[in-house]
Amino acid sequence: MKILIVDDSSTMRRIIGNVVMQLGFKKEEFDEAEDGVKAWKLLGESQYDVILTDWNMPNMNGLELVQKTRSEGGHMKTPIIMITTEGGKGEVITALKAGVNNYIVKPFNAEILKEKLDGVLKK
């Protein structure tokens, strides 16, 4: 199992990583990127089972990353969960239309992330 965590906040990447480890994953099973550009580079180098991405990031935001991932490259079918402070109905609809499999609004807890991960990984 390999997970890509994308967030411009190193603190949030650490929090998400800690939650992922609480869920039984090992540190070696996930990579981190601080923006969509770095994430896209990693996606070109490795195969991932799930992508956890923020929306608001510099260089390439999460929505742009989702759109790029869904339209080109080898990860068109990889489950994507957006973890963001953007909790409005319009944002959720936009993200889902772009190809996000699930959506988590910050702040969140380990149970919510586990539920969403289980949901996309059992498909």
GROMACS .gro file of C-alpha atoms in nm:
model
  123
    1MET     CA    1   0.000   0.000   0.000
    2LYS     CA    2   0.145   0.336  -0.101
    3ILE     CA    3  -0.007   0.674  -0.014
    4LEU     CA    4   0.079   1.022  -0.144
    5ILE     CA    5   0.011   1.309   0.101
    6VAL     CA    6  -0.001   1.653  -0.063
    7ASP     CA    7  -0.028   1.969   0.151
    8ASP     CA    8   0.169   2.293   0.158
    9SER     CA    9   0.169   2.287   0.540
   10SER     CA   10   0.444   2.065   0.681
   11THR     CA   11   0.245   2.050   1.006
   12MET     CA   12  -0.064   1.920   0.825
   13ARG     CA   13   0.145   1.665   0.630
   14ARG     CA   14   0.284   1.544   0.964
   15ILE     CA   15  -0.066   1.527   1.120
   16ILE     CA   16  -0.205   1.332   0.822
   17GLY     CA   17   0.103   1.107   0.825
   18ASN     CA   18   0.056   1.038   1.197
   19VAL     CA   19  -0.311   0.953   1.143
   20VAL     CA   20  -0.219   0.724   0.853
   21MET     CA   21   0.034   0.549   1.080
   22GLN     CA   22  -0.230   0.519   1.357
   23LEU     CA   23  -0.439   0.336   1.099
   24GLY     CA   24  -0.164   0.074   1.063
   25PHE     CA   25   0.040   0.206   0.772
   26LYS     CA   26   0.419   0.233   0.797
   27LYS     CA   27   0.616   0.554   0.739
   28GLU     CA   28   0.778   0.390   0.434
   29GLU     CA   29   0.433   0.347   0.280
   30PHE     CA   30   0.372   0.715   0.217
   31ASP     CA   31   0.540   1.001   0.035
   32GLU     CA   32   0.483   1.371   0.087
   33ALA     CA   33   0.468   1.669  -0.148
   34GLU     CA   34   0.423   2.038  -0.061
   35ASP     CA   35   0.233   2.128  -0.378
   36GLY     CA   36   0.076   1.983  -0.690
   37VAL     CA   37   0.394   2.030  -0.897
   38LYS     CA   38   0.601   1.812  -0.662
   39ALA     CA   39   0.310   1.565  -0.632
   40TRP     CA   40   0.286   1.537  -1.012
   41LYS     CA   41   0.660   1.461  -1.028
   42LEU     CA   42   0.619   1.186  -0.766
   43LEU     CA   43   0.316   1.047  -0.950
   44GLY     CA   44   0.536   1.012  -1.257
   45GLU     CA   45   0.797   0.819  -1.062
   46SER     CA   46   0.588   0.583  -0.846
   47GLN     CA   47   0.258   0.400  -0.831
   48TYR     CA   48   0.022   0.504  -0.549
   49ASP     CA   49  -0.286   0.333  -0.410
   50VAL     CA   50  -0.443   0.656  -0.284
   51ILE     CA   51  -0.375   1.032  -0.300
   52LEU     CA   52  -0.462   1.260  -0.007
   53THR     CA   53  -0.447   1.623  -0.121
   54ASP     CA   54  -0.518   1.969   0.012
   55TRP     CA   55  -0.698   2.221  -0.212
   56ASN     CA   56  -0.518   2.549  -0.137
   57MET     CA   57  -0.150   2.525  -0.230
   58PRO     CA   58   0.097   2.736  -0.429
   59ASN     CA   59   0.228   2.651  -0.779
   60MET     CA   60  -0.042   2.389  -0.857
   61ASN     CA   61  -0.341   2.366  -0.624
   62GLY     CA   62  -0.521   2.046  -0.529
   63LEU     CA   63  -0.805   2.093  -0.775
   64GLU     CA   64  -0.557   2.141  -1.062
   65LEU     CA   65  -0.370   1.830  -0.944
   66VAL     CA   66  -0.694   1.628  -0.944
   67GLN     CA   67  -0.784   1.750  -1.294
   68LYS     CA   68  -0.435   1.671  -1.427
   69THR     CA   69  -0.431   1.330  -1.257
   70ARG     CA   70  -0.772   1.240  -1.402
   71SER     CA   71  -0.681   1.349  -1.755
   72GLU     CA   72  -0.328   1.217  -1.808
   73GLY     CA   73  -0.064   0.984  -1.672
   74GLY     CA   74  -0.088   0.649  -1.502
   75HIS     CA   75  -0.307   0.747  -1.207
   76MET     CA   76  -0.640   0.822  -1.378
   77LYS     CA   77  -0.817   0.561  -1.162
   78THR     CA   78  -0.621   0.614  -0.837
   79PRO     CA   79  -0.857   0.709  -0.552
   80ILE     CA   80  -0.819   1.073  -0.443
   81ILE     CA   81  -0.939   1.215  -0.111
   82MET     CA   82  -0.934   1.592  -0.077
   83ILE     CA   83  -0.861   1.715   0.276
   84THR     CA   84  -0.926   2.089   0.293
   85THR     CA   85  -1.070   2.384   0.482
   86GLU     CA   86  -1.294   2.449   0.179
   87GLY     CA   87  -1.619   2.313   0.318
   88GLY     CA   88  -1.879   2.493   0.111
   89LYS     CA   89  -2.129   2.294  -0.094
   90GLY     CA   90  -2.003   2.454  -0.416
   91GLU     CA   91  -1.643   2.352  -0.345
   92VAL     CA   92  -1.743   1.995  -0.262
   93ILE     CA   93  -1.943   1.969  -0.587
   94THR     CA   94  -1.655   2.120  -0.788
   95ALA     CA   95  -1.407   1.872  -0.638
   96LEU     CA   96  -1.635   1.574  -0.696
   97LYS     CA   97  -1.696   1.678  -1.058
   98ALA     CA   98  -1.319   1.706  -1.105
   99GLY     CA   99  -1.281   1.343  -0.998
  100VAL     CA  100  -1.224   1.339  -0.623
  101ASN     CA  101  -1.349   1.012  -0.469
  102ASN     CA  102  -1.408   1.157  -0.124
  103TYR     CA  103  -1.384   1.484   0.066
  104ILE     CA  104  -1.278   1.568   0.422
  105VAL     CA  105  -1.313   1.913   0.576
  106LYS     CA  106  -1.039   2.022   0.820
  107PRO     CA  107  -1.021   1.983   1.112
  108PHE     CA  108  -1.081   1.608   1.106
  109ASN     CA  109  -1.004   1.311   1.326
  110ALA     CA  110  -0.850   0.969   1.267
  111GLU     CA  111  -1.191   0.798   1.253
  112ILE     CA  112  -1.309   1.021   0.967
  113LEU     CA  113  -0.990   0.960   0.766
  114LYS     CA  114  -1.010   0.583   0.832
  115GLU     CA  115  -1.374   0.577   0.719
  116LYS     CA  116  -1.296   0.769   0.398
  117LEU     CA  117  -0.984   0.559   0.325
  118ASP     CA  118  -1.175   0.235   0.382
  119GLY     CA  119  -1.446   0.366   0.150
  120VAL     CA  120  -1.214   0.432  -0.144
  121LEU     CA  121  -0.986   0.133  -0.094
  122LYS     CA  122  -1.264  -0.127  -0.083
  123LYS     CA  123  -1.400  -0.030  -0.425
   0.00000   0.00000   0.00000
